[in-house]
C-alpha cells in the first residue's frame, strides 16, 4: 500500500524527535566533558563553546586511571569469555539431552536472573571474606559469570533449537565425536547468538557498579566505581565526572553501532518467537 | 540419542556449579545471615546469633515499609508508562521507512550506557542552577525548580530517568513482535473492512499478547532490581522520598554496617521478586517449544 507523503513525513518527524530524546542525555555527557568548569556552571543552553580536553587530561593523569582501566578490561573480557564457553555448553546440554533434573536446572536458572544485585551483595561480601576473594578481581569475575549465565543460557538455548538436529547426526555419521560436532557444526551456526550474548555479558561486567563498589579496594577498583568517587560531599566535579562517564560509555556505544542487529535479535529472541 | 548421563553433566555441570556457588548459595546465605548480628570489618566468628530479632525489627521498621511502598509505586508508574508509550510508539512506527535500522540503533543506546553514567547525566540535567531541564523549561516561561530537593519532584526525576532508559526496550520488543504477525491475517481483516481501531485492538494486539505479557514481566522484575541510577541521582533523598527497598538494603548493610539486619530486609525483597518471577515463568514458559 502506498503511503501519502504527509504520513511519511510525520513518521520521520516522530523518529527524529524520539532519536533526539534518546541521544540528548548522552550528548550532554560528552559535551559537558568538553567544557571548562566556569562554562558548565554559567550557561547550560549555550551550545557554542570552545571545547577543551582539559577534563580528559585531568582524568587520565590521575595516577590510578590506567590501573582502573586495566581492571575493567580484565573483568569485562575474562568474565565474557568464561560466560560464553559455559553458557554455550549449558544451553546445548539443556536443548539436546533429556536428563533427570533438567527442568529444575532450567527454571532455577531463570529464577536466579531475577535476584536484585543489592540483595546478592550482602551475603557475597560475607562469603567472599571467607573464601579470600574480597578485593580480588577474580572474585568479581566469578560473580559476573554467575549473574550473566542465566540470560546467556536462555538466549543461546533458543539458538541451539534452531539448528536442525539432523545436521549433527549427519556429522556424527561422518565420524565426528560429540565435541567435534559441537565445535564444527553448532558453533558456526550460532554465531549471531554468540555475538549477542557476548555483548550483553560484556555490557554488564563493564557497567556494573554496586558489586564492584562493595567488593573492590583502591587497587582493584573498576571504572564505574572510580567515576562515582568524583561525587563528594563537597559537590560534584562535573567536568571530570563527565569525562570519566564518556570514557566508560565508549565501548558499549561502539558495540551498539557495530552489532545493533545482533543486539535487537538478542533482546527479542525467545520472547517473540516463543 | 541414547547417551550416558555423564554427557549432559559434562555440558551443563560447570555452569550449574558456578551459578550455585556464586548466586544460589549467597542468596540462601542471606536467609541464614538474617539470624545473626554481624558488623562489617569484624570476623565472621564474632557474629552473634540473634534468632528472629532482625526479621522482627525489619518488619516493624516504618522505613522498611515506606521504602517498599516507594519501590512498588516506582515500579508501577515506570512500567505502566513504559508499556503504554512503547506499545503506542511501536504501533505508530511499525511500518519501516528508509533508515529505520539506523533509528533503531539510536533507540537502543539508552539501555547500553552504564547506569552510573545515566545517573550522572540526569543528575546534571536536573540540577537546580545550571541544569538543562530548568533551562529548557525557562524558555517556555516556567520558573526554575529544585528538582532533586523537592520530594515529589525528585521522585518524578527518578521515574523520568527510568522511562527514558527503558521505554526503548518495550518499543523494540513490540516492533519485533508486530513484524512477526502473519500478514495474511491483517490483509484478510482489511478486506473484511476492519477500521483502524478494530485492526489495532481486535487483530494486532491480541496476536502479540504473549510478547506484551513477557515484556511486562521482564520490566517489572527489572524495576525491582534498579539501584545504580537512583544511587547516583538522589541517593534516596531528599529525606527518604526516593529510597527504594534495594537502596535501603544497601544503606543498612554498607553505610549502617548492619549486615544481618540488611539480610533480613533482603528476604522481604526476595519474596516480592519471587512472586513476580513465578508469575513471569507461568506466562512465558520458556521451555514450551520443546520437542
PDB file of N, CA and C in Angstrom, chain A residues 118-119 121-123 125 210 213-214, chain B residues 33-34 36-41 53-55 57-59 61-68 227 231 235-236 240 243-269:
ATOM      1  N   UNK A 118      21.584  -5.848  44.835  1.00  0.00           N
ATOM      2  CA  UNK A 118      21.764  -5.314  46.191  1.00  0.00           C
ATOM      3  C   UNK A 118      21.592  -6.430  47.217  1.00  0.00           C
ATOM      4  N   UNK A 119      20.677  -7.358  46.936  1.00  0.00           N
ATOM      5  CA  UNK A 119      20.459  -8.499  47.824  1.00  0.00           C
ATOM      6  C   UNK A 119      21.677  -9.418  47.782  1.00  0.00           C
ATOM      7  N   UNK A 121      24.744  -8.630  47.091  1.00  0.00           N
ATOM      8  CA  UNK A 121      25.978  -8.005  47.581  1.00  0.00           C
ATOM      9  C   UNK A 121      26.258  -8.356  49.036  1.00  0.00           C
ATOM     10  N   UNK A 122      25.221  -8.460  49.859  1.00  0.00           N
ATOM     11  CA  UNK A 122      25.425  -8.641  51.302  1.00  0.00           C
ATOM     12  C   UNK A 122      26.009 -10.023  51.644  1.00  0.00           C
ATOM     13  N   UNK A 123      25.317 -11.121  51.266  1.00  0.00           N
ATOM     14  CA  UNK A 123      25.909 -12.427  51.568  1.00  0.00           C
ATOM     15  C   UNK A 123      27.226 -12.655  50.833  1.00  0.00           C
ATOM     16  N   UNK A 125      29.469 -10.495  50.205  1.00  0.00           N
ATOM     17  CA  UNK A 125      30.514  -9.829  50.987  1.00  0.00           C
ATOM     18  C   UNK A 125      31.007 -10.734  52.110  1.00  0.00           C
ATOM     19  N   UNK A 210      27.387  -1.758  41.736  1.00  0.00           N
ATOM     20  CA  UNK A 210      27.184  -1.966  43.169  1.00  0.00           C
ATOM     21  C   UNK A 210      28.074  -3.088  43.706  1.00  0.00           C
ATOM     22  N   UNK A 213      31.574  -1.879  43.732  1.00  0.00           N
ATOM     23  CA  UNK A 213      31.796  -0.913  44.807  1.00  0.00           C
ATOM     24  C   UNK A 213      32.055  -1.629  46.130  1.00  0.00           C
ATOM     25  N   UNK A 214      31.263  -2.661  46.395  1.00  0.00           N
ATOM     26  CA  UNK A 214      31.345  -3.356  47.677  1.00  0.00           C
ATOM     27  C   UNK A 214      32.584  -4.258  47.748  1.00  0.00           C
TER      28      UNK A 214
ATOM     29  N   UNK B  33      22.073 -15.370  57.198  1.00  0.00           N
ATOM     30  CA  UNK B  33      22.709 -14.175  57.756  1.00  0.00           C
ATOM     31  C   UNK B  33      21.698 -13.340  58.534  1.00  0.00           C
ATOM     32  N   UNK B  34      20.428 -13.416  58.134  1.00  0.00           N
ATOM     33  CA  UNK B  34      19.381 -12.667  58.817  1.00  0.00           C
ATOM     34  C   UNK B  34      19.234 -13.061  60.289  1.00  0.00           C
ATOM     35  N   UNK B  36      21.748 -13.532  62.282  1.00  0.00           N
ATOM     36  CA  UNK B  36      22.945 -13.144  63.022  1.00  0.00           C
ATOM     37  C   UNK B  36      23.079 -11.628  63.090  1.00  0.00           C
ATOM     38  N   UNK B  37      23.729 -11.174  64.162  1.00  0.00           N
ATOM     39  CA  UNK B  37      24.128  -9.781  64.239  1.00  0.00           C
ATOM     40  C   UNK B  37      25.605  -9.741  63.860  1.00  0.00           C
ATOM     41  N   UNK B  38      25.883  -9.155  62.702  1.00  0.00           N
ATOM     42  CA  UNK B  38      27.265  -9.136  62.244  1.00  0.00           C
ATOM     43  C   UNK B  38      27.582  -7.778  61.648  1.00  0.00           C
ATOM     44  N   UNK B  39      28.654  -7.136  62.097  1.00  0.00           N
ATOM     45  CA  UNK B  39      29.042  -5.837  61.557  1.00  0.00           C
ATOM     46  C   UNK B  39      30.214  -6.015  60.613  1.00  0.00           C
ATOM     47  N   UNK B  40      30.292  -5.107  59.678  1.00  0.00           N
ATOM     48  CA  UNK B  40      31.408  -5.161  58.737  1.00  0.00           C
ATOM     49  C   UNK B  40      32.724  -4.982  59.462  1.00  0.00           C
ATOM     50  N   UNK B  41      33.746  -5.593  58.917  1.00  0.00           N
ATOM     51  CA  UNK B  41      35.082  -5.389  59.462  1.00  0.00           C
ATOM     52  C   UNK B  41      35.416  -6.323  60.609  1.00  0.00           C
ATOM     53  N   UNK B  53      15.246 -11.802  65.760  1.00  0.00           N
ATOM     54  CA  UNK B  53      15.244 -10.374  66.121  1.00  0.00           C
ATOM     55  C   UNK B  53      15.322  -9.445  64.915  1.00  0.00           C
ATOM     56  N   UNK B  54      16.259  -9.750  63.997  1.00  0.00           N
ATOM     57  CA  UNK B  54      16.440  -8.869  62.837  1.00  0.00           C
ATOM     58  C   UNK B  54      15.190  -8.850  61.974  1.00  0.00           C
ATOM     59  N   UNK B  55      14.585 -10.023  61.815  1.00  0.00           N
ATOM     60  CA  UNK B  55      13.370 -10.074  60.996  1.00  0.00           C
ATOM     61  C   UNK B  55      12.257  -9.266  61.656  1.00  0.00           C
ATOM     62  N   UNK B  57      12.557  -6.759  63.805  1.00  0.00           N
ATOM     63  CA  UNK B  57      12.774  -5.306  63.760  1.00  0.00           C
ATOM     64  C   UNK B  57      12.705  -4.794  62.324  1.00  0.00           C
ATOM     65  N   UNK B  58      13.102  -5.630  61.342  1.00  0.00           N
ATOM     66  CA  UNK B  58      12.974  -5.203  59.948  1.00  0.00           C
ATOM     67  C   UNK B  58      11.505  -5.002  59.583  1.00  0.00           C
ATOM     68  N   UNK B  59      10.686  -5.959  59.960  1.00  0.00           N
ATOM     69  CA  UNK B  59       9.284  -5.879  59.544  1.00  0.00           C
ATOM     70  C   UNK B  59       8.483  -4.894  60.385  1.00  0.00           C
ATOM     71  N   UNK B  61       9.930  -1.940  61.169  1.00  0.00           N
ATOM     72  CA  UNK B  61      10.579  -0.660  60.887  1.00  0.00           C
ATOM     73  C   UNK B  61       9.769   0.104  59.834  1.00  0.00           C
ATOM     74  N   UNK B  62       9.192   1.267  60.227  1.00  0.00           N
ATOM     75  CA  UNK B  62       8.362   2.002  59.251  1.00  0.00           C
ATOM     76  C   UNK B  62       9.151   2.386  57.996  1.00  0.00           C
ATOM     77  N   UNK B  63      10.461   2.584  58.152  1.00  0.00           N
ATOM     78  CA  UNK B  63      11.266   2.992  57.000  1.00  0.00           C
ATOM     79  C   UNK B  63      11.336   1.858  55.971  1.00  0.00           C
ATOM     80  N   UNK B  64      11.342   0.612  56.447  1.00  0.00           N
ATOM     81  CA  UNK B  64      11.333  -0.521  55.523  1.00  0.00           C
ATOM     82  C   UNK B  64      10.040  -0.518  54.715  1.00  0.00           C
ATOM     83  N   UNK B  65       8.928  -0.319  55.419  1.00  0.00           N
ATOM     84  CA  UNK B  65       7.644  -0.335  54.714  1.00  0.00           C
ATOM     85  C   UNK B  65       7.507   0.849  53.781  1.00  0.00           C
ATOM     86  N   UNK B  66       8.024   2.030  54.221  1.00  0.00           N
ATOM     87  CA  UNK B  66       7.912   3.184  53.323  1.00  0.00           C
ATOM     88  C   UNK B  66       8.789   2.972  52.091  1.00  0.00           C
ATOM     89  N   UNK B  67       9.938   2.293  52.247  1.00  0.00           N
ATOM     90  CA  UNK B  67      10.766   2.080  51.052  1.00  0.00           C
ATOM     91  C   UNK B  67      10.169   0.977  50.177  1.00  0.00           C
ATOM     92  N   UNK B  68       9.476   0.022  50.784  1.00  0.00           N
ATOM     93  CA  UNK B  68       8.766  -0.968  49.964  1.00  0.00           C
ATOM     94  C   UNK B  68       7.670  -0.274  49.156  1.00  0.00           C
ATOM     95  N   UNK B 227      18.934   0.063  41.003  1.00  0.00           N
ATOM     96  CA  UNK B 227      19.601   0.646  42.163  1.00  0.00           C
ATOM     97  C   UNK B 227      20.557   1.756  41.748  1.00  0.00           C
ATOM     98  N   UNK B 231      20.970   5.531  43.047  1.00  0.00           N
ATOM     99  CA  UNK B 231      22.124   5.741  43.922  1.00  0.00           C
ATOM    100  C   UNK B 231      22.841   7.032  43.535  1.00  0.00           C
ATOM    101  N   UNK B 235      20.442   9.312  45.750  1.00  0.00           N
ATOM    102  CA  UNK B 235      20.832   8.508  46.911  1.00  0.00           C
ATOM    103  C   UNK B 235      19.673   8.390  47.897  1.00  0.00           C
ATOM    104  N   UNK B 236      18.463   8.327  47.345  1.00  0.00           N
ATOM    105  CA  UNK B 236      17.293   8.105  48.189  1.00  0.00           C
ATOM    106  C   UNK B 236      16.634   9.386  48.688  1.00  0.00           C
ATOM    107  N   UNK B 240      13.665  10.486  52.725  1.00  0.00           N
ATOM    108  CA  UNK B 240      13.744   9.146  52.153  1.00  0.00           C
ATOM    109  C   UNK B 240      12.726   9.006  51.020  1.00  0.00           C
ATOM    110  N   UNK B 243      13.843   6.597  48.350  1.00  0.00           N
ATOM    111  CA  UNK B 243      14.587   5.442  48.847  1.00  0.00           C
ATOM    112  C   UNK B 243      13.833   4.147  48.531  1.00  0.00           C
ATOM    113  N   UNK B 244      14.210   3.518  47.456  1.00  0.00           N
ATOM    114  CA  UNK B 244      13.614   2.230  47.119  1.00  0.00           C
ATOM    115  C   UNK B 244      14.217   1.159  48.026  1.00  0.00           C
ATOM    116  N   UNK B 245      13.566   0.000  48.062  1.00  0.00           N
ATOM    117  CA  UNK B 245      13.965  -1.039  49.017  1.00  0.00           C
ATOM    118  C   UNK B 245      15.415  -1.487  48.796  1.00  0.00           C
ATOM    119  N   UNK B 246      15.827  -1.638  47.535  1.00  0.00           N
ATOM    120  CA  UNK B 246      17.196  -2.089  47.259  1.00  0.00           C
ATOM    121  C   UNK B 246      18.212  -1.098  47.831  1.00  0.00           C
ATOM    122  N   UNK B 247      17.896   0.198  47.726  1.00  0.00           N
ATOM    123  CA  UNK B 247      18.807   1.219  48.248  1.00  0.00           C
ATOM    124  C   UNK B 247      18.812   1.205  49.775  1.00  0.00           C
ATOM    125  N   UNK B 248      17.629   0.985  50.355  1.00  0.00           N
ATOM    126  CA  UNK B 248      17.556   0.898  51.817  1.00  0.00           C
ATOM    127  C   UNK B 248      18.405  -0.275  52.318  1.00  0.00           C
ATOM    128  N   UNK B 249      18.342  -1.393  51.606  1.00  0.00           N
ATOM    129  CA  UNK B 249      19.148  -2.561  51.967  1.00  0.00           C
ATOM    130  C   UNK B 249      20.628  -2.220  51.877  1.00  0.00           C
ATOM    131  N   UNK B 250      21.003  -1.571  50.764  1.00  0.00           N
ATOM    132  CA  UNK B 250      22.407  -1.197  50.589  1.00  0.00           C
ATOM    133  C   UNK B 250      22.879  -0.296  51.731  1.00  0.00           C
ATOM    134  N   UNK B 251      22.052   0.719  52.064  1.00  0.00           N
ATOM    135  CA  UNK B 251      22.454   1.666  53.122  1.00  0.00           C
ATOM    136  C   UNK B 251      22.579   0.964  54.471  1.00  0.00           C
ATOM    137  N   UNK B 252      21.601   0.086  54.779  1.00  0.00           N
ATOM    138  CA  UNK B 252      21.650  -0.626  56.055  1.00  0.00           C
ATOM    139  C   UNK B 252      22.923  -1.457  56.153  1.00  0.00           C
ATOM    140  N   UNK B 253      23.283  -2.104  55.044  1.00  0.00           N
ATOM    141  CA  UNK B 253      24.426  -3.005  55.067  1.00  0.00           C
ATOM    142  C   UNK B 253      25.745  -2.245  55.052  1.00  0.00           C
ATOM    143  N   UNK B 254      25.890  -1.315  54.113  1.00  0.00           N
ATOM    144  CA  UNK B 254      27.222  -0.786  53.844  1.00  0.00           C
ATOM    145  C   UNK B 254      27.417   0.647  54.316  1.00  0.00           C
ATOM    146  N   UNK B 255      26.350   1.351  54.727  1.00  0.00           N
ATOM    147  CA  UNK B 255      26.515   2.642  55.388  1.00  0.00           C
ATOM    148  C   UNK B 255      26.315   2.440  56.888  1.00  0.00           C
ATOM    149  N   UNK B 256      25.207   1.778  57.263  1.00  0.00           N
ATOM    150  CA  UNK B 256      24.951   1.488  58.671  1.00  0.00           C
ATOM    151  C   UNK B 256      25.751   0.303  59.195  1.00  0.00           C
ATOM    152  N   UNK B 257      26.353  -0.462  58.277  1.00  0.00           N
ATOM    153  CA  UNK B 257      27.231  -1.584  58.617  1.00  0.00           C
ATOM    154  C   UNK B 257      26.521  -2.703  59.373  1.00  0.00           C
ATOM    155  N   UNK B 258      25.218  -2.798  59.209  1.00  0.00           N
ATOM    156  CA  UNK B 258      24.469  -3.870  59.858  1.00  0.00           C
ATOM    157  C   UNK B 258      24.094  -4.922  58.826  1.00  0.00           C
ATOM    158  N   UNK B 259      24.984  -5.884  58.592  1.00  0.00           N
ATOM    159  CA  UNK B 259      24.753  -6.839  57.501  1.00  0.00           C
ATOM    160  C   UNK B 259      23.617  -7.799  57.824  1.00  0.00           C
ATOM    161  N   UNK B 260      23.520  -8.214  59.094  1.00  0.00           N
ATOM    162  CA  UNK B 260      22.443  -9.130  59.466  1.00  0.00           C
ATOM    163  C   UNK B 260      21.077  -8.491  59.258  1.00  0.00           C
ATOM    164  N   UNK B 261      20.941  -7.249  59.732  1.00  0.00           N
ATOM    165  CA  UNK B 261      19.665  -6.548  59.571  1.00  0.00           C
ATOM    166  C   UNK B 261      19.329  -6.379  58.097  1.00  0.00           C
ATOM    167  N   UNK B 262      20.342  -6.013  57.299  1.00  0.00           N
ATOM    168  CA  UNK B 262      20.109  -5.814  55.868  1.00  0.00           C
ATOM    169  C   UNK B 262      19.695  -7.124  55.201  1.00  0.00           C
ATOM    170  N   UNK B 263      20.310  -8.234  55.638  1.00  0.00           N
ATOM    171  CA  UNK B 263      19.962  -9.529  55.059  1.00  0.00           C
ATOM    172  C   UNK B 263      18.510  -9.873  55.359  1.00  0.00           C
ATOM    173  N   UNK B 264      18.058  -9.520  56.577  1.00  0.00           N
ATOM    174  CA  UNK B 264      16.664  -9.784  56.929  1.00  0.00           C
ATOM    175  C   UNK B 264      15.721  -9.013  56.011  1.00  0.00           C
ATOM    176  N   UNK B 265      16.050  -7.736  55.716  1.00  0.00           N
ATOM    177  CA  UNK B 265      15.200  -6.951  54.821  1.00  0.00           C
ATOM    178  C   UNK B 265      15.251  -7.531  53.402  1.00  0.00           C
ATOM    179  N   UNK B 266      16.440  -8.047  53.025  1.00  0.00           N
ATOM    180  CA  UNK B 266      16.584  -8.648  51.692  1.00  0.00           C
ATOM    181  C   UNK B 266      15.554  -9.744  51.468  1.00  0.00           C
ATOM    182  N   UNK B 267      15.271 -10.497  52.543  1.00  0.00           N
ATOM    183  CA  UNK B 267      14.320 -11.592  52.417  1.00  0.00           C
ATOM    184  C   UNK B 267      12.965 -11.060  51.950  1.00  0.00           C
ATOM    185  N   UNK B 268      12.582  -9.882  52.473  1.00  0.00           N
ATOM    186  CA  UNK B 268      11.325  -9.264  52.058  1.00  0.00           C
ATOM    187  C   UNK B 268      11.344  -8.957  50.560  1.00  0.00           C
ATOM    188  N   UNK B 269      12.444  -8.344  50.099  1.00  0.00           N
ATOM    189  CA  UNK B 269      12.542  -8.001  48.675  1.00  0.00           C
ATOM    190  C   UNK B 269      12.562  -9.267  47.812  1.00  0.00           C
TER     191      UNK B 269
END
